[in-house]
XYZ file of C-alpha atoms in Angstrom:
448
model
C -64.178 39.919 -149.214
C -62.527 42.757 -149.545
C -59.205 43.104 -148.069
C -58.111 45.537 -145.243
C -54.386 47.067 -144.883
C -53.041 47.002 -141.438
C -52.494 50.509 -139.653
C -49.640 52.479 -140.042
C -48.230 51.686 -137.184
C -47.949 47.561 -137.869
C -45.308 45.537 -138.178
C -45.442 45.153 -142.064
C -45.279 48.774 -142.525
C -41.993 48.939 -140.470
C -41.021 45.951 -142.628
C -41.472 48.117 -145.798
C -40.286 51.129 -144.796
C -36.809 49.672 -143.783
C -36.686 47.674 -146.797
C -37.472 51.539 -148.986
C -34.856 53.143 -146.809
C -32.067 50.322 -147.654
C -32.839 50.384 -151.330
C -32.590 54.207 -151.443
C -28.780 53.455 -149.552
C -27.973 50.695 -152.324
C -28.889 53.125 -154.871
C -26.284 55.777 -153.777
C -23.460 53.332 -153.733
C -21.079 52.007 -156.460
C -22.382 48.585 -158.634
C -22.246 46.111 -158.616
C -23.107 45.071 -155.220
C -21.321 42.467 -153.673
C -20.596 40.478 -150.477
C -19.034 42.630 -147.623
C -21.073 45.697 -148.801
C -22.806 47.467 -146.019
C -25.984 47.574 -146.400
C -26.390 44.366 -148.222
C -27.007 42.336 -145.092
C -29.592 44.332 -143.362
C -31.431 44.647 -147.000
C -31.428 40.656 -147.172
C -32.842 40.399 -143.558
C -35.585 43.180 -144.181
C -36.477 41.278 -147.317
C -36.596 37.754 -145.699
C -38.671 39.509 -142.913
C -41.031 40.502 -145.836
C -41.446 37.139 -146.990
C -42.148 35.911 -143.693
C -44.454 38.491 -142.530
C -47.971 36.519 -142.127
C -46.337 33.034 -143.425
C -49.008 30.353 -142.336
C -47.804 26.970 -140.795
C -50.605 24.743 -142.753
C -48.531 21.203 -142.009
C -46.393 22.327 -138.710
C -48.191 20.406 -135.762
C -47.063 21.585 -132.080
C -43.982 23.764 -133.364
C -42.817 20.550 -135.384
C -42.534 20.580 -138.900
C -42.258 24.244 -139.156
C -42.769 26.018 -142.531
C -40.717 28.550 -144.017
C -41.014 30.971 -147.412
C -39.190 28.189 -149.257
C -41.707 25.733 -148.960
C -44.008 28.063 -151.186
C -41.426 28.848 -153.445
C -40.159 25.356 -154.172
C -43.151 23.515 -155.601
C -44.578 27.007 -156.941
C -43.569 25.952 -160.856
C -46.428 23.107 -160.394
C -49.041 25.515 -160.038
C -48.637 27.589 -163.534
C -51.448 26.433 -165.086
C -51.713 28.156 -168.212
C -48.937 30.675 -166.911
C -45.659 30.756 -169.186
C -42.949 29.151 -167.491
C -39.584 31.205 -166.575
C -36.708 28.694 -167.403
C -34.210 30.630 -165.405
C -36.435 30.472 -162.530
C -37.181 26.791 -162.280
C -33.530 26.005 -163.228
C -32.538 28.212 -159.813
C -35.209 26.421 -157.680
C -33.837 22.880 -158.894
C -30.503 23.544 -158.491
C -31.169 25.261 -155.266
C -33.136 22.449 -154.196
C -30.541 19.878 -155.077
C -27.378 21.437 -153.108
C -26.014 19.190 -150.837
C -24.450 21.451 -148.825
C -27.548 23.266 -147.695
C -29.200 21.618 -144.806
C -32.351 23.619 -143.611
C -35.554 25.492 -145.452
C -33.935 28.869 -143.948
C -30.754 27.858 -146.020
C -32.023 27.587 -149.436
C -34.606 30.255 -149.072
C -31.568 32.342 -148.570
C -29.770 30.725 -151.244
C -32.567 31.826 -153.349
C -32.602 35.492 -152.692
C -29.036 35.852 -153.110
C -29.833 34.209 -156.468
C -32.680 35.925 -157.446
C -30.947 39.310 -156.740
C -28.096 38.595 -159.197
C -30.529 37.308 -162.017
C -33.252 39.791 -161.364
C -35.626 37.176 -160.241
C -37.112 38.888 -157.106
C -40.249 39.883 -158.300
C -41.091 36.580 -160.325
C -42.348 34.247 -157.199
C -44.724 36.352 -155.858
C -45.965 37.236 -159.194
C -46.900 33.893 -159.859
C -48.072 33.090 -156.187
C -50.508 35.986 -156.373
C -52.283 34.812 -159.227
C -53.188 31.751 -157.799
C -55.689 33.298 -154.978
C -56.406 30.093 -153.140
C -52.381 29.048 -153.119
C -51.897 32.493 -151.484
C -54.392 32.333 -148.949
C -53.143 28.995 -148.253
C -49.508 30.631 -147.197
C -50.315 34.027 -145.807
C -52.812 35.692 -143.548
C -54.709 38.283 -144.801
C -52.882 40.839 -143.059
C -49.430 40.239 -144.293
C -47.721 42.274 -146.743
C -47.960 39.745 -149.327
C -51.821 38.728 -148.317
C -53.120 42.350 -148.836
C -53.221 44.142 -151.960
C -52.045 47.327 -150.698
C -49.046 46.113 -148.848
C -47.945 43.354 -151.715
C -48.070 46.514 -154.273
C -45.940 48.612 -152.309
C -43.388 45.410 -152.005
C -43.424 44.813 -155.640
C -42.346 48.437 -156.319
C -39.710 48.262 -154.185
C -38.633 44.736 -155.700
C -38.845 45.743 -159.255
C -36.742 49.092 -158.187
C -34.267 46.220 -156.826
C -33.821 44.332 -160.289
C -32.791 48.011 -161.492
C -29.621 47.312 -159.593
C -26.316 44.877 -160.582
C -25.607 42.302 -157.316
C -22.442 40.554 -157.938
C -23.143 37.356 -155.626
C -21.998 33.543 -155.810
C -25.057 31.735 -154.676
C -23.163 28.726 -154.203
C -21.378 30.080 -151.560
C -24.210 28.727 -149.315
C -23.181 26.021 -146.651
C -23.195 28.663 -143.784
C -26.792 30.525 -145.117
C -28.184 27.725 -142.774
C -26.874 30.215 -139.693
C -26.061 33.692 -141.272
C -26.762 35.981 -144.107
C -22.528 37.173 -143.756
C -20.848 35.073 -146.428
C -17.452 34.076 -145.410
C -13.814 33.538 -147.177
C -14.336 29.980 -148.514
C -10.221 28.654 -149.484
C -9.451 25.935 -151.542
C -5.982 23.919 -151.020
C -5.009 21.346 -153.756
C -1.792 19.447 -152.355
C -0.079 16.391 -153.180
C -2.614 12.972 -152.703
C -2.328 12.287 -148.618
C -4.099 9.579 -146.976
C -4.449 11.717 -143.659
C -5.027 15.102 -142.744
C -2.740 15.065 -139.874
C -4.995 17.240 -137.986
C -7.795 16.871 -135.023
C -11.011 17.829 -136.236
C -14.209 18.205 -134.004
C -17.380 17.850 -135.002
C -19.063 20.644 -133.170
C -22.767 21.874 -133.703
C -23.153 19.834 -137.351
C -19.687 21.402 -138.589
C -16.152 19.957 -138.637
C -13.556 22.493 -136.708
C -9.715 22.093 -136.679
C -8.709 22.323 -133.332
C -4.963 20.973 -134.423
C -2.277 20.639 -136.640
C 0.600 18.800 -136.948
C 3.687 20.902 -137.621
C 5.105 20.580 -140.995
C 2.445 18.811 -142.881
C 1.390 19.388 -145.917
C -1.918 20.886 -145.506
C -0.280 23.133 -142.668
C 1.727 24.339 -145.476
C -0.501 24.821 -148.170
C -2.361 27.504 -145.523
C -5.220 25.435 -143.622
C -5.222 26.638 -140.159
C -6.167 25.711 -136.674
C -10.017 27.000 -136.179
C -10.545 26.848 -139.992
C -13.871 24.697 -140.732
C -14.110 21.913 -143.329
C -16.404 22.533 -145.905
C -15.602 20.177 -148.792
C -13.054 17.028 -149.150
C -12.264 16.073 -152.676
C -15.005 18.163 -153.365
C -17.502 16.784 -151.812
C -19.759 18.424 -148.963
C -18.395 17.309 -145.414
C -21.683 17.133 -144.251
C -22.849 14.085 -146.621
C -19.881 12.240 -145.383
C -20.617 10.169 -142.228
C -19.349 11.441 -138.880
C -16.256 10.027 -137.723
C -15.515 8.702 -141.417
C -13.388 12.167 -142.845
C -9.752 10.492 -142.760
C -11.500 7.082 -144.499
C -13.079 9.464 -147.257
C -10.144 11.132 -147.666
C -7.815 7.928 -147.962
C -10.408 6.515 -150.506
C -10.635 9.688 -152.862
C -6.905 11.177 -152.828
C -5.786 9.898 -156.373
C -3.981 12.582 -157.971
C -4.318 15.316 -155.863
C -5.909 16.386 -152.348
C -8.582 18.851 -152.401
C -9.628 20.532 -148.750
C -11.994 23.597 -149.135
C -11.906 25.333 -146.005
C -13.768 28.091 -144.273
C -11.636 30.930 -142.612
C -11.793 32.145 -138.799
C -11.516 35.997 -140.429
C -13.797 38.016 -143.012
C -12.285 39.926 -145.448
C -12.460 43.114 -143.476
C -10.566 41.562 -140.353
C -13.698 41.015 -138.430
C -14.578 37.530 -136.868
C -16.776 35.363 -138.314
C -19.605 34.366 -135.879
C -19.855 30.717 -136.402
C -16.344 29.800 -136.265
C -15.895 31.805 -133.273
C -18.834 30.146 -131.125
C -17.395 26.727 -132.107
C -13.974 28.070 -131.174
C -15.022 29.503 -127.737
C -17.614 25.699 -127.570
C -14.479 23.785 -127.866
C -12.081 25.957 -125.699
C -14.128 26.626 -123.103
C -16.550 23.482 -122.884
C -19.991 25.361 -123.617
C -22.547 22.277 -124.434
C -25.124 25.043 -126.945
C -22.589 27.278 -128.788
C -25.790 28.629 -130.522
C -26.923 29.964 -127.148
C -23.949 31.455 -126.413
C -23.426 34.373 -124.064
C -20.163 36.093 -124.649
C -17.915 37.577 -122.140
C -15.013 40.233 -123.069
C -12.816 38.125 -121.564
C -13.202 35.059 -123.647
C -12.148 36.658 -126.775
C -8.953 38.604 -125.761
C -6.756 35.369 -126.359
C -7.838 35.592 -130.092
C -5.297 38.965 -130.211
C -8.451 40.490 -132.259
C -8.153 44.238 -133.355
C -11.696 44.747 -132.401
C -11.909 44.443 -128.696
C -9.172 45.499 -126.512
C -8.710 46.185 -123.141
C -7.641 49.676 -121.668
C -7.115 49.769 -118.135
C -10.480 49.367 -116.640
C -12.615 50.104 -120.026
C -13.085 47.826 -122.943
C -13.171 49.175 -126.436
C -15.405 47.577 -128.965
C -14.991 48.564 -133.019
C -18.128 49.116 -134.818
C -19.543 50.771 -137.373
C -21.812 53.715 -136.199
C -24.653 53.682 -138.454
C -26.503 57.162 -136.857
C -28.791 58.890 -134.380
C -32.696 59.125 -134.076
C -34.601 61.226 -131.590
C -37.684 59.990 -129.672
C -40.119 61.501 -126.969
C -41.809 58.516 -124.595
C -42.470 57.255 -121.571
C -42.233 53.991 -122.282
C -39.175 51.749 -122.420
C -38.826 48.167 -124.532
C -37.913 46.247 -127.693
C -40.296 47.936 -129.664
C -38.304 51.431 -129.036
C -35.451 49.793 -130.033
C -36.604 48.130 -132.764
C -38.272 51.603 -134.055
C -34.547 53.062 -133.584
C -33.025 50.853 -135.773
C -35.408 51.013 -138.666
C -35.299 54.980 -138.717
C -31.460 54.786 -138.593
C -31.276 52.526 -141.600
C -33.534 54.604 -143.401
C -31.629 57.329 -143.137
C -28.741 58.073 -145.658
C -25.983 59.517 -143.466
C -22.729 57.617 -144.556
C -21.607 54.784 -141.960
C -18.459 55.771 -140.129
C -16.313 53.192 -138.000
C -15.941 54.016 -134.341
C -14.420 52.828 -131.101
C -17.251 52.234 -128.227
C -15.780 52.545 -124.735
C -17.437 50.693 -122.084
C -16.192 51.616 -118.502
C -17.450 51.199 -115.009
C -18.613 54.388 -114.962
C -19.916 54.973 -118.485
C -19.984 54.826 -122.312
C -18.726 56.426 -124.670
C -18.549 56.344 -128.558
C -15.953 57.903 -130.864
C -15.398 58.218 -134.356
C -13.586 61.123 -135.891
C -15.470 63.350 -133.544
C -16.701 62.425 -130.174
C -20.253 61.345 -130.367
C -21.625 59.744 -127.488
C -20.360 60.087 -123.463
C -22.624 59.237 -120.915
C -22.932 58.036 -117.340
C -25.002 54.580 -116.735
C -27.525 57.002 -114.704
C -28.663 58.365 -118.235
C -28.906 55.423 -120.485
C -32.335 54.169 -120.789
C -32.179 50.899 -122.638
C -29.763 49.181 -124.850
C -30.417 45.880 -126.674
C -30.506 44.249 -130.183
C -32.966 44.853 -133.170
C -35.249 42.174 -133.771
C -34.741 41.778 -137.397
C -31.520 42.940 -137.353
C -29.718 40.901 -134.756
C -26.330 42.417 -135.240
C -27.548 46.166 -135.043
C -27.817 47.731 -131.569
C -29.418 51.074 -129.829
C -28.239 52.886 -126.812
C -31.213 55.185 -125.667
C -29.736 57.881 -124.398
C -31.851 60.499 -121.884
C -31.326 64.011 -123.239
C -34.238 65.792 -121.238
C -38.002 66.100 -120.835
C -40.600 67.872 -122.933
C -44.143 67.965 -122.239
C -46.447 67.550 -125.309
C -49.725 69.608 -126.371
C -52.658 68.437 -124.256
C -50.560 66.109 -122.198
C -50.758 66.880 -118.585
C -47.163 65.180 -117.438
C -43.579 65.719 -119.233
C -42.174 62.589 -121.179
C -38.337 61.156 -121.506
C -36.707 62.686 -124.853
C -33.947 60.132 -125.767
C -31.396 60.154 -128.120
C -31.254 56.762 -129.956
C -27.301 55.782 -131.168
C -27.533 52.675 -133.536
C -24.380 50.863 -134.197
C -23.528 47.965 -136.348
C -21.180 44.834 -134.581
C -19.748 42.135 -136.887
C -21.932 39.575 -135.957
C -25.176 39.056 -133.840
C -23.134 37.469 -131.339
C -20.651 40.224 -130.941
C -23.795 42.473 -130.546
C -24.843 40.241 -127.669
C -21.749 40.338 -125.900
C -21.562 44.321 -125.853
C -25.195 44.343 -125.090
C -24.271 42.138 -122.148
C -21.104 43.748 -121.368
C -23.233 47.534 -120.912
C -25.766 45.682 -118.803
C -23.251 44.398 -116.297
C -21.882 48.262 -116.158
C -25.503 49.340 -115.539
C -26.238 47.017 -112.861
C -23.135 47.607 -111.540
C -23.628 51.530 -111.218
C -27.289 50.617 -109.234
C -25.640 48.933 -106.997
C -23.140 51.208 -106.161
C -25.626 54.526 -106.053
C -27.906 51.942 -103.653
C -25.229 51.441 -101.559
C -23.816 54.961 -101.225
C -27.073 56.384 -100.371
C-alpha cells in the first residue's frame, strides 16, 4: 500500500518546520556548538519530537511499560542482517545502555542524541531502521515522520545537514537527562579521606539534596554548598548506592582521598537549575510532589536571584526575547501558542535579554527598547509551548481585520515569544499573568 503524507498543517510538518528553522539558526553561530548555546536545547527538543512522532507502543498495556525511541535504537544492531555494522554506533549504544547514572529510557535516548550529534551519527539509526520495512512498521505508524517516505526524506535531509556542524557535547554528563535537556554544572571535589560528610542529606524525588552543612567541615572548605545535589561518591553514582547508606559507603570507600561530585544550583549563566530548585522548594515548603510544583513568585524571593525581583506592585522577570509573529484568528487555544512559538523559532532574529514586568494592571517587556506594554484586557492568551516547555507566548490584541469572502471580522494578534531559564520558571510566570488577568476581570465586573 502506498504511503500517504500528512496534510500541510499536520503536527509532523510542524516539527520538521521547527527543526529546519532551528538548524538555520545553528548554522549562523560560531562552532563548535556547546552546552549553553541559546538554540541547542530547542533543537534537541524538536529532534526528540521527530523521533517520537507516531511512535507505537507495542509492548505497553494500559499505560504501563511505556516505550520510547531508545527501545528500538538499543536493539537495532541485532537487525543488521547483511548490513555492515558501524563500530562507533555499536560502541555508543553499549556504553549508554550500561551507564549506571541514567535511570530511564528518556535519559538514555537523550544521551544517545547528544553523542550522535557530537560524533556525526545522527542519521545512522534511521538509515538502518528503514531498511527493515517490518521493523519500521512495528515501531511507527504510517502517518509518522519516520513512517512516511516523503516526511522521512525531509527529516533525513535536515539530519545530513546537521552532521556538517560541529558539536562539542559531553554525553557522559547525563544524570539529569531523565528530567531535562539542560546540562547543569558538575563539580568534583577531592579532599583528605573522611568517614562522614558532616552534612544533612535528604532523599527527595530520587536525588540526594544537601540541606545543611557543618560550619568549617572539609567538604564546605572544598566548595560544597547547601542545595547542591550529590551525584557521585568516590566515583560511584549515588543512585546505585542503597538509600540511606551514603555515610556507610563513604566510610568504607574513602582510603587515600574522598571524592565528591555534586550538581550545582546555578547554571553557568547565573540562572537557576530547575531540578535543584524543585527539590529545594519541596524541602523548604513541604510540597509532596516537586515534579507537579506550581510556582509563585514569593517562593523564590529568598533565593536572592537576579532573575526575579519585586519592585513596588510589580514583579520583574529576566527572560530571553525570541521574537514576534502575527496571526489573524477567531479561536484561541494551545494550538495557537504552539504555532506562534514554532514561527518565531524559524526566524533568524537574534535573541535579546529582556525584563518582563507583571503588575496588577498590565504586562510590559523591555529590552534595549520597549517591546510590549499592554493591559490585561488586550491579552488574548498566554501559555507554554507543548514541545518547548521553557518557551511561552503572549498574544496581544492589535485590532480587527476582515478577510476576503468573510462577513465577520477576525481578531489580529501580535504573538510575543520569550524563553525562560526552565520550564518551571515559565509555568511560574504564566501562573502569575493568569492571576493578574483574573484580578482585572474581577475588578472590571465589580466596577460595572
